[in-house]
mmCIF file with all atom_site columns, C-alpha atoms in Angstrom:
data_model
loop_
_atom_site.group_PDB
_atom_site.id
_atom_site.type_symbol
_atom_site.label_atom_id
_atom_site.label_alt_id
_atom_site.label_comp_id
_atom_site.label_asym_id
_atom_site.label_entity_id
_atom_site.label_seq_id
_atom_site.pdbx_PDB_ins_code
_atom_site.Cartn_x
_atom_site.Cartn_y
_atom_site.Cartn_z
_atom_site.occupancy
_atom_site.B_iso_or_equiv
_atom_site.pdbx_formal_charge
_atom_site.auth_seq_id
_atom_site.auth_comp_id
_atom_site.auth_asym_id
_atom_site.auth_atom_id
_atom_site.pdbx_PDB_model_num
ATOM 1   C CA . UNK A 1 1   ? 33.158  28.730  17.183  1.00 0.00 ? 1   UNK A CA 1
ATOM 2   C CA . UNK A 1 2   ? 32.080  25.301  15.872  1.00 0.00 ? 2   UNK A CA 1
ATOM 3   C CA . UNK A 1 3   ? 33.399  24.305  12.464  1.00 0.00 ? 3   UNK A CA 1
ATOM 4   C CA . UNK A 1 4   ? 30.536  22.461  10.618  1.00 0.00 ? 4   UNK A CA 1
ATOM 5   C CA . UNK A 1 5   ? 33.060  20.554  8.498   1.00 0.00 ? 5   UNK A CA 1
ATOM 6   C CA . UNK A 1 6   ? 34.839  19.220  11.573  1.00 0.00 ? 6   UNK A CA 1
ATOM 7   C CA . UNK A 1 7   ? 33.757  15.676  12.468  1.00 0.00 ? 7   UNK A CA 1
ATOM 8   C CA . UNK A 1 8   ? 32.403  15.013  15.944  1.00 0.00 ? 8   UNK A CA 1
ATOM 9   C CA . UNK A 1 9   ? 34.765  12.253  17.084  1.00 0.00 ? 9   UNK A CA 1
ATOM 10  C CA . UNK A 1 10  ? 32.302  11.108  19.743  1.00 0.00 ? 10  UNK A CA 1
ATOM 11  C CA . UNK A 1 11  ? 29.876  9.791   17.108  1.00 0.00 ? 11  UNK A CA 1
ATOM 12  C CA . UNK A 1 12  ? 31.988  9.635   13.901  1.00 0.00 ? 12  UNK A CA 1
ATOM 13  C CA . UNK A 1 13  ? 34.997  7.357   13.362  1.00 0.00 ? 13  UNK A CA 1
ATOM 14  C CA . UNK A 1 14  ? 38.173  8.263   11.425  1.00 0.00 ? 14  UNK A CA 1
ATOM 15  C CA . UNK A 1 15  ? 36.582  7.112   8.123   1.00 0.00 ? 15  UNK A CA 1
ATOM 16  C CA . UNK A 1 16  ? 33.582  9.402   8.607   1.00 0.00 ? 16  UNK A CA 1
ATOM 17  C CA . UNK A 1 17  ? 31.140  6.590   9.493   1.00 0.00 ? 17  UNK A CA 1
ATOM 18  C CA . UNK A 1 18  ? 28.881  6.726   12.549  1.00 0.00 ? 18  UNK A CA 1
ATOM 19  C CA . UNK A 1 19  ? 30.254  4.812   15.506  1.00 0.00 ? 19  UNK A CA 1
ATOM 20  C CA . UNK A 1 20  ? 28.051  1.939   16.596  1.00 0.00 ? 20  UNK A CA 1
ATOM 21  C CA . UNK A 1 21  ? 26.632  1.825   20.069  1.00 0.00 ? 21  UNK A CA 1
ATOM 22  C CA . UNK A 1 22  ? 26.854  5.560   20.689  1.00 0.00 ? 22  UNK A CA 1
ATOM 23  C CA . UNK A 1 23  ? 24.472  7.329   23.020  1.00 0.00 ? 23  UNK A CA 1
ATOM 24  C CA . UNK A 1 24  ? 22.635  8.781   20.037  1.00 0.00 ? 24  UNK A CA 1
ATOM 25  C CA . UNK A 1 25  ? 22.165  5.280   18.551  1.00 0.00 ? 25  UNK A CA 1
ATOM 26  C CA . UNK A 1 26  ? 20.707  4.037   21.810  1.00 0.00 ? 26  UNK A CA 1
ATOM 27  C CA . UNK A 1 27  ? 18.450  7.088   22.019  1.00 0.00 ? 27  UNK A CA 1
ATOM 28  C CA . UNK A 1 28  ? 17.238  6.597   18.435  1.00 0.00 ? 28  UNK A CA 1
ATOM 29  C CA . UNK A 1 29  ? 16.609  2.882   18.995  1.00 0.00 ? 29  UNK A CA 1
ATOM 30  C CA . UNK A 1 30  ? 14.649  3.675   22.150  1.00 0.00 ? 30  UNK A CA 1
ATOM 31  C CA . UNK A 1 31  ? 12.583  6.286   20.350  1.00 0.00 ? 31  UNK A CA 1
ATOM 32  C CA . UNK A 1 32  ? 11.815  3.926   17.453  1.00 0.00 ? 32  UNK A CA 1
ATOM 33  C CA . UNK A 1 33  ? 10.815  1.086   19.752  1.00 0.00 ? 33  UNK A CA 1
ATOM 34  C CA . UNK A 1 34  ? 8.280   3.328   21.509  1.00 0.00 ? 34  UNK A CA 1
ATOM 35  C CA . UNK A 1 35  ? 6.867   5.066   18.437  1.00 0.00 ? 35  UNK A CA 1
ATOM 36  C CA . UNK A 1 36  ? 6.798   2.555   15.599  1.00 0.00 ? 36  UNK A CA 1
ATOM 37  C CA . UNK A 1 37  ? 4.670   3.756   12.670  1.00 0.00 ? 37  UNK A CA 1
ATOM 38  C CA . UNK A 1 38  ? 1.901   1.453   11.469  1.00 0.00 ? 38  UNK A CA 1
ATOM 39  C CA . UNK A 1 39  ? 2.323   0.980   7.716   1.00 0.00 ? 39  UNK A CA 1
ATOM 40  C CA . UNK A 1 40  ? -0.170  -0.864  5.538   1.00 0.00 ? 40  UNK A CA 1
ATOM 41  C CA . UNK A 1 41  ? 0.159   -1.677  1.849   1.00 0.00 ? 41  UNK A CA 1
ATOM 42  C CA . UNK A 1 42  ? -3.117  -2.390  0.084   1.00 0.00 ? 42  UNK A CA 1
ATOM 43  C CA . UNK A 1 43  ? -3.060  -3.873  -3.399  1.00 0.00 ? 43  UNK A CA 1
ATOM 44  C CA . UNK A 1 44  ? -6.324  -3.583  -5.308  1.00 0.00 ? 44  UNK A CA 1
ATOM 45  C CA . UNK A 1 45  ? -7.269  -5.381  -8.509  1.00 0.00 ? 45  UNK A CA 1
ATOM 46  C CA . UNK A 1 46  ? -5.116  -7.802  -10.476 1.00 0.00 ? 46  UNK A CA 1
ATOM 47  C CA . UNK A 1 47  ? -2.012  -5.613  -10.737 1.00 0.00 ? 47  UNK A CA 1
ATOM 48  C CA . UNK A 1 48  ? -2.313  -4.492  -7.110  1.00 0.00 ? 48  UNK A CA 1
ATOM 49  C CA . UNK A 1 49  ? -2.593  -8.102  -5.958  1.00 0.00 ? 49  UNK A CA 1
ATOM 50  C CA . UNK A 1 50  ? 0.476   -9.008  -8.049  1.00 0.00 ? 50  UNK A CA 1
ATOM 51  C CA . UNK A 1 51  ? 2.374   -6.217  -6.287  1.00 0.00 ? 51  UNK A CA 1
ATOM 52  C CA . UNK A 1 52  ? 1.161   -7.474  -2.895  1.00 0.00 ? 52  UNK A CA 1
ATOM 53  C CA . UNK A 1 53  ? 2.397   -10.968 -3.810  1.00 0.00 ? 53  UNK A CA 1
ATOM 54  C CA . UNK A 1 54  ? 5.788   -9.614  -4.840  1.00 0.00 ? 54  UNK A CA 1
ATOM 55  C CA . UNK A 1 55  ? 6.156   -7.602  -1.627  1.00 0.00 ? 55  UNK A CA 1
ATOM 56  C CA . UNK A 1 56  ? 5.288   -10.708 0.400   1.00 0.00 ? 56  UNK A CA 1
ATOM 57  C CA . UNK A 1 57  ? 7.779   -12.774 -1.649  1.00 0.00 ? 57  UNK A CA 1
ATOM 58  C CA . UNK A 1 58  ? 10.600  -10.294 -1.112  1.00 0.00 ? 58  UNK A CA 1
ATOM 59  C CA . UNK A 1 59  ? 9.806   -10.197 2.584   1.00 0.00 ? 59  UNK A CA 1
ATOM 60  C CA . UNK A 1 60  ? 9.552   -6.502  3.334   1.00 0.00 ? 60  UNK A CA 1
ATOM 61  C CA . UNK A 1 61  ? 9.302   -6.260  7.116   1.00 0.00 ? 61  UNK A CA 1
ATOM 62  C CA . UNK A 1 62  ? 7.296   -3.778  9.124   1.00 0.00 ? 62  UNK A CA 1
ATOM 63  C CA . UNK A 1 63  ? 4.237   -3.414  6.916   1.00 0.00 ? 63  UNK A CA 1
ATOM 64  C CA . UNK A 1 64  ? 0.954   -5.301  6.820   1.00 0.00 ? 64  UNK A CA 1
ATOM 65  C CA . UNK A 1 65  ? 0.064   -6.402  3.285   1.00 0.00 ? 65  UNK A CA 1
ATOM 66  C CA . UNK A 1 66  ? -3.634  -6.340  2.327   1.00 0.00 ? 66  UNK A CA 1
ATOM 67  C CA . UNK A 1 67  ? -5.104  -7.597  -0.956  1.00 0.00 ? 67  UNK A CA 1
ATOM 68  C CA . UNK A 1 68  ? -8.542  -6.523  -2.158  1.00 0.00 ? 68  UNK A CA 1
ATOM 69  C CA . UNK A 1 69  ? -10.250 -7.626  -5.353  1.00 0.00 ? 69  UNK A CA 1
ATOM 70  C CA . UNK A 1 70  ? -13.638 -8.242  -6.953  1.00 0.00 ? 70  UNK A CA 1
ATOM 71  C CA . UNK A 1 71  ? -12.276 -11.459 -8.478  1.00 0.00 ? 71  UNK A CA 1
ATOM 72  C CA . UNK A 1 72  ? -12.436 -14.277 -5.898  1.00 0.00 ? 72  UNK A CA 1
ATOM 73  C CA . UNK A 1 73  ? -10.272 -16.623 -7.959  1.00 0.00 ? 73  UNK A CA 1
ATOM 74  C CA . UNK A 1 74  ? -7.473  -14.044 -8.184  1.00 0.00 ? 74  UNK A CA 1
ATOM 75  C CA . UNK A 1 75  ? -7.764  -13.371 -4.454  1.00 0.00 ? 75  UNK A CA 1
ATOM 76  C CA . UNK A 1 76  ? -7.414  -17.081 -3.589  1.00 0.00 ? 76  UNK A CA 1
ATOM 77  C CA . UNK A 1 77  ? -3.883  -17.113 -5.034  1.00 0.00 ? 77  UNK A CA 1
ATOM 78  C CA . UNK A 1 78  ? -2.786  -13.917 -3.307  1.00 0.00 ? 78  UNK A CA 1
ATOM 79  C CA . UNK A 1 79  ? -0.266  -14.318 -0.486  1.00 0.00 ? 79  UNK A CA 1
ATOM 80  C CA . UNK A 1 80  ? -1.172  -11.155 1.457   1.00 0.00 ? 80  UNK A CA 1
ATOM 81  C CA . UNK A 1 81  ? -1.540  -10.992 5.244   1.00 0.00 ? 81  UNK A CA 1
ATOM 82  C CA . UNK A 1 82  ? -5.204  -10.055 4.860   1.00 0.00 ? 82  UNK A CA 1
ATOM 83  C CA . UNK A 1 83  ? -7.677  -10.456 1.962   1.00 0.00 ? 83  UNK A CA 1
ATOM 84  C CA . UNK A 1 84  ? -10.977 -8.707  1.235   1.00 0.00 ? 84  UNK A CA 1
ATOM 85  C CA . UNK A 1 85  ? -13.408 -9.688  -1.518  1.00 0.00 ? 85  UNK A CA 1
ATOM 86  C CA . UNK A 1 86  ? -14.907 -6.401  -2.697  1.00 0.00 ? 86  UNK A CA 1
ATOM 87  C CA . UNK A 1 87  ? -18.584 -6.152  -3.608  1.00 0.00 ? 87  UNK A CA 1
ATOM 88  C CA . UNK A 1 88  ? -19.716 -9.688  -2.761  1.00 0.00 ? 88  UNK A CA 1
ATOM 89  C CA . UNK A 1 89  ? -23.344 -8.841  -3.536  1.00 0.00 ? 89  UNK A CA 1
ATOM 90  C CA . UNK A 1 90  ? -22.544 -6.770  -6.629  1.00 0.00 ? 90  UNK A CA 1
ATOM 91  C CA . UNK A 1 91  ? -19.983 -8.979  -8.377  1.00 0.00 ? 91  UNK A CA 1
ATOM 92  C CA . UNK A 1 92  ? -20.464 -12.384 -6.687  1.00 0.00 ? 92  UNK A CA 1
ATOM 93  C CA . UNK A 1 93  ? -16.662 -12.730 -6.838  1.00 0.00 ? 93  UNK A CA 1
ATOM 94  C CA . UNK A 1 94  ? -16.619 -12.681 -10.647 1.00 0.00 ? 94  UNK A CA 1
ATOM 95  C CA . UNK A 1 95  ? -14.628 -9.459  -11.150 1.00 0.00 ? 95  UNK A CA 1
ATOM 96  C CA . UNK A 1 96  ? -15.456 -5.993  -12.420 1.00 0.00 ? 96  UNK A CA 1
ATOM 97  C CA . UNK A 1 97  ? -15.269 -6.741  -16.141 1.00 0.00 ? 97  UNK A CA 1
ATOM 98  C CA . UNK A 1 98  ? -12.812 -3.867  -16.756 1.00 0.00 ? 98  UNK A CA 1
ATOM 99  C CA . UNK A 1 99  ? -15.534 -1.418  -15.670 1.00 0.00 ? 99  UNK A CA 1
ATOM 100 C CA . UNK A 1 100 ? -14.224 1.151   -13.148 1.00 0.00 ? 100 UNK A CA 1
ATOM 101 C CA . UNK A 1 101 ? -17.778 2.016   -12.053 1.00 0.00 ? 101 UNK A CA 1
ATOM 102 C CA . UNK A 1 102 ? -18.231 -1.592  -10.887 1.00 0.00 ? 102 UNK A CA 1
ATOM 103 C CA . UNK A 1 103 ? -14.914 -1.381  -8.996  1.00 0.00 ? 103 UNK A CA 1
ATOM 104 C CA . UNK A 1 104 ? -16.017 1.865   -7.358  1.00 0.00 ? 104 UNK A CA 1
ATOM 105 C CA . UNK A 1 105 ? -19.413 0.490   -6.293  1.00 0.00 ? 105 UNK A CA 1
ATOM 106 C CA . UNK A 1 106 ? -17.807 -2.732  -5.047  1.00 0.00 ? 106 UNK A CA 1
ATOM 107 C CA . UNK A 1 107 ? -15.434 -0.718  -2.827  1.00 0.00 ? 107 UNK A CA 1
ATOM 108 C CA . UNK A 1 108 ? -18.356 1.328   -1.510  1.00 0.00 ? 108 UNK A CA 1
ATOM 109 C CA . UNK A 1 109 ? -20.234 -1.886  -0.688  1.00 0.00 ? 109 UNK A CA 1
ATOM 110 C CA . UNK A 1 110 ? -17.172 -3.161  1.210   1.00 0.00 ? 110 UNK A CA 1
ATOM 111 C CA . UNK A 1 111 ? -16.349 0.138   2.929   1.00 0.00 ? 111 UNK A CA 1
ATOM 112 C CA . UNK A 1 112 ? -16.785 -1.347  6.420   1.00 0.00 ? 112 UNK A CA 1
ATOM 113 C CA . UNK A 1 113 ? -14.292 -4.173  5.760   1.00 0.00 ? 113 UNK A CA 1
ATOM 114 C CA . UNK A 1 114 ? -11.790 -1.764  4.188   1.00 0.00 ? 114 UNK A CA 1
ATOM 115 C CA . UNK A 1 115 ? -12.116 0.644   7.126   1.00 0.00 ? 115 UNK A CA 1
ATOM 116 C CA . UNK A 1 116 ? -11.523 -2.202  9.613   1.00 0.00 ? 116 UNK A CA 1
ATOM 117 C CA . UNK A 1 117 ? -8.442  -3.391  7.695   1.00 0.00 ? 117 UNK A CA 1
ATOM 118 C CA . UNK A 1 118 ? -6.914  0.108   7.586   1.00 0.00 ? 118 UNK A CA 1
ATOM 119 C CA . UNK A 1 119 ? -7.796  1.058   11.174  1.00 0.00 ? 119 UNK A CA 1
ATOM 120 C CA . UNK A 1 120 ? -4.786  2.337   13.124  1.00 0.00 ? 120 UNK A CA 1
ATOM 121 C CA . UNK A 1 121 ? -2.553  2.879   10.087  1.00 0.00 ? 121 UNK A CA 1
ATOM 122 C CA . UNK A 1 122 ? -0.244  5.885   10.148  1.00 0.00 ? 122 UNK A CA 1
ATOM 123 C CA . UNK A 1 123 ? 0.658   5.424   6.483   1.00 0.00 ? 123 UNK A CA 1
ATOM 124 C CA . UNK A 1 124 ? -1.205  3.586   3.704   1.00 0.00 ? 124 UNK A CA 1
ATOM 125 C CA . UNK A 1 125 ? 0.331   2.726   0.340   1.00 0.00 ? 125 UNK A CA 1
ATOM 126 C CA . UNK A 1 126 ? -2.311  1.926   -2.289  1.00 0.00 ? 126 UNK A CA 1
ATOM 127 C CA . UNK A 1 127 ? -1.055  0.034   -5.313  1.00 0.00 ? 127 UNK A CA 1
ATOM 128 C CA . UNK A 1 128 ? -2.977  -0.830  -8.464  1.00 0.00 ? 128 UNK A CA 1
ATOM 129 C CA . UNK A 1 129 ? -2.872  -0.868  -12.218 1.00 0.00 ? 129 UNK A CA 1
ATOM 130 C CA . UNK A 1 130 ? -4.967  1.855   -13.795 1.00 0.00 ? 130 UNK A CA 1
ATOM 131 C CA . UNK A 1 131 ? -7.174  0.969   -16.736 1.00 0.00 ? 131 UNK A CA 1
ATOM 132 C CA . UNK A 1 132 ? -9.016  -2.076  -15.418 1.00 0.00 ? 132 UNK A CA 1
ATOM 133 C CA . UNK A 1 133 ? -12.180 -2.131  -13.361 1.00 0.00 ? 133 UNK A CA 1
ATOM 134 C CA . UNK A 1 134 ? -11.295 -2.995  -9.777  1.00 0.00 ? 134 UNK A CA 1
ATOM 135 C CA . UNK A 1 135 ? -8.062  -1.044  -9.284  1.00 0.00 ? 135 UNK A CA 1
ATOM 136 C CA . UNK A 1 136 ? -9.162  2.025   -11.220 1.00 0.00 ? 136 UNK A CA 1
ATOM 137 C CA . UNK A 1 137 ? -12.565 2.197   -9.554  1.00 0.00 ? 137 UNK A CA 1
ATOM 138 C CA . UNK A 1 138 ? -11.692 1.190   -5.999  1.00 0.00 ? 138 UNK A CA 1
ATOM 139 C CA . UNK A 1 139 ? -8.384  3.017   -5.411  1.00 0.00 ? 139 UNK A CA 1
ATOM 140 C CA . UNK A 1 140 ? -9.966  6.484   -4.944  1.00 0.00 ? 140 UNK A CA 1
ATOM 141 C CA . UNK A 1 141 ? -12.536 5.033   -2.509  1.00 0.00 ? 141 UNK A CA 1
ATOM 142 C CA . UNK A 1 142 ? -9.809  3.249   -0.536  1.00 0.00 ? 142 UNK A CA 1
ATOM 143 C CA . UNK A 1 143 ? -7.721  6.450   -0.483  1.00 0.00 ? 143 UNK A CA 1
ATOM 144 C CA . UNK A 1 144 ? -10.686 8.419   0.837   1.00 0.00 ? 144 UNK A CA 1
ATOM 145 C CA . UNK A 1 145 ? -11.311 5.868   3.605   1.00 0.00 ? 145 UNK A CA 1
ATOM 146 C CA . UNK A 1 146 ? -7.622  5.916   4.620   1.00 0.00 ? 146 UNK A CA 1
ATOM 147 C CA . UNK A 1 147 ? -7.555  9.724   4.591   1.00 0.00 ? 147 UNK A CA 1
ATOM 148 C CA . UNK A 1 148 ? -10.626 9.858   6.854   1.00 0.00 ? 148 UNK A CA 1
ATOM 149 C CA . UNK A 1 149 ? -8.728  7.568   9.251   1.00 0.00 ? 149 UNK A CA 1
ATOM 150 C CA . UNK A 1 150 ? -5.982  10.257  9.350   1.00 0.00 ? 150 UNK A CA 1
ATOM 151 C CA . UNK A 1 151 ? -3.392  8.139   7.563   1.00 0.00 ? 151 UNK A CA 1
ATOM 152 C CA . UNK A 1 152 ? -0.821  9.554   5.175   1.00 0.00 ? 152 UNK A CA 1
ATOM 153 C CA . UNK A 1 153 ? -1.890  8.097   1.813   1.00 0.00 ? 153 UNK A CA 1
ATOM 154 C CA . UNK A 1 154 ? 0.523   7.286   -1.029  1.00 0.00 ? 154 UNK A CA 1
ATOM 155 C CA . UNK A 1 155 ? -0.597  5.910   -4.391  1.00 0.00 ? 155 UNK A CA 1
ATOM 156 C CA . UNK A 1 156 ? 1.701   3.673   -6.432  1.00 0.00 ? 156 UNK A CA 1
ATOM 157 C CA . UNK A 1 157 ? 0.056   2.990   -9.782  1.00 0.00 ? 157 UNK A CA 1
ATOM 158 C CA . UNK A 1 158 ? 0.935   1.777   -13.252 1.00 0.00 ? 158 UNK A CA 1
ATOM 159 C CA . UNK A 1 159 ? -0.542  2.875   -16.556 1.00 0.00 ? 159 UNK A CA 1
ATOM 160 C CA . UNK A 1 160 ? -1.628  0.275   -19.111 1.00 0.00 ? 160 UNK A CA 1
ATOM 161 C CA . UNK A 1 161 ? 0.721   -0.812  -21.884 1.00 0.00 ? 161 UNK A CA 1
ATOM 162 C CA . UNK A 1 162 ? -0.272  0.471   -25.341 1.00 0.00 ? 162 UNK A CA 1
ATOM 163 C CA . UNK A 1 163 ? -0.947  -3.127  -26.444 1.00 0.00 ? 163 UNK A CA 1
ATOM 164 C CA . UNK A 1 164 ? -3.754  -3.310  -23.843 1.00 0.00 ? 164 UNK A CA 1
ATOM 165 C CA . UNK A 1 165 ? -5.898  -1.093  -26.036 1.00 0.00 ? 165 UNK A CA 1
ATOM 166 C CA . UNK A 1 166 ? -7.510  2.311   -26.056 1.00 0.00 ? 166 UNK A CA 1
ATOM 167 C CA . UNK A 1 167 ? -10.319 1.418   -23.617 1.00 0.00 ? 167 UNK A CA 1
ATOM 168 C CA . UNK A 1 168 ? -7.890  0.613   -20.803 1.00 0.00 ? 168 UNK A CA 1
ATOM 169 C CA . UNK A 1 169 ? -5.893  3.756   -21.536 1.00 0.00 ? 169 UNK A CA 1
ATOM 170 C CA . UNK A 1 170 ? -9.104  5.806   -21.504 1.00 0.00 ? 170 UNK A CA 1
ATOM 171 C CA . UNK A 1 171 ? -10.136 4.226   -18.174 1.00 0.00 ? 171 UNK A CA 1
ATOM 172 C CA . UNK A 1 172 ? -6.712  5.039   -16.710 1.00 0.00 ? 172 UNK A CA 1
ATOM 173 C CA . UNK A 1 173 ? -6.772  8.692   -17.684 1.00 0.00 ? 173 UNK A CA 1
#
């Protein structure tokens, strides 16, 4: 009978660490090389774009970084792999004015571009700050698009600081 507490000396060394170069390592490496998951991180709005910049700065490998915004000036300074100006006709690149409805409509206007950017993703992380216009309004639309593309969708959001005022807090909730 196999003792579960007994270490398998073929894959574990005397200190309890996995041995390098074992058959299982080679098998796992082979499996990963054939079936690499496509991960995309999409930052929306000012806070989401700041997160995208930080991720790019840190150099996280294996994920495509996408920045979307209604504010063209903010988007210019974003260091993402791909950029999308949301709602060109609606906002003319001038932002959503802290109005989530404008952010929502801008994302709907740019649905085709968002869909193209997320195509083929197995997992999509959406990051934004809640309370403003673009992030708050567009994140649910982006999540819906990603879900329809059969991606696993994860939201990473921040709530506004109390000093940002009641309107932003109300928008966030």
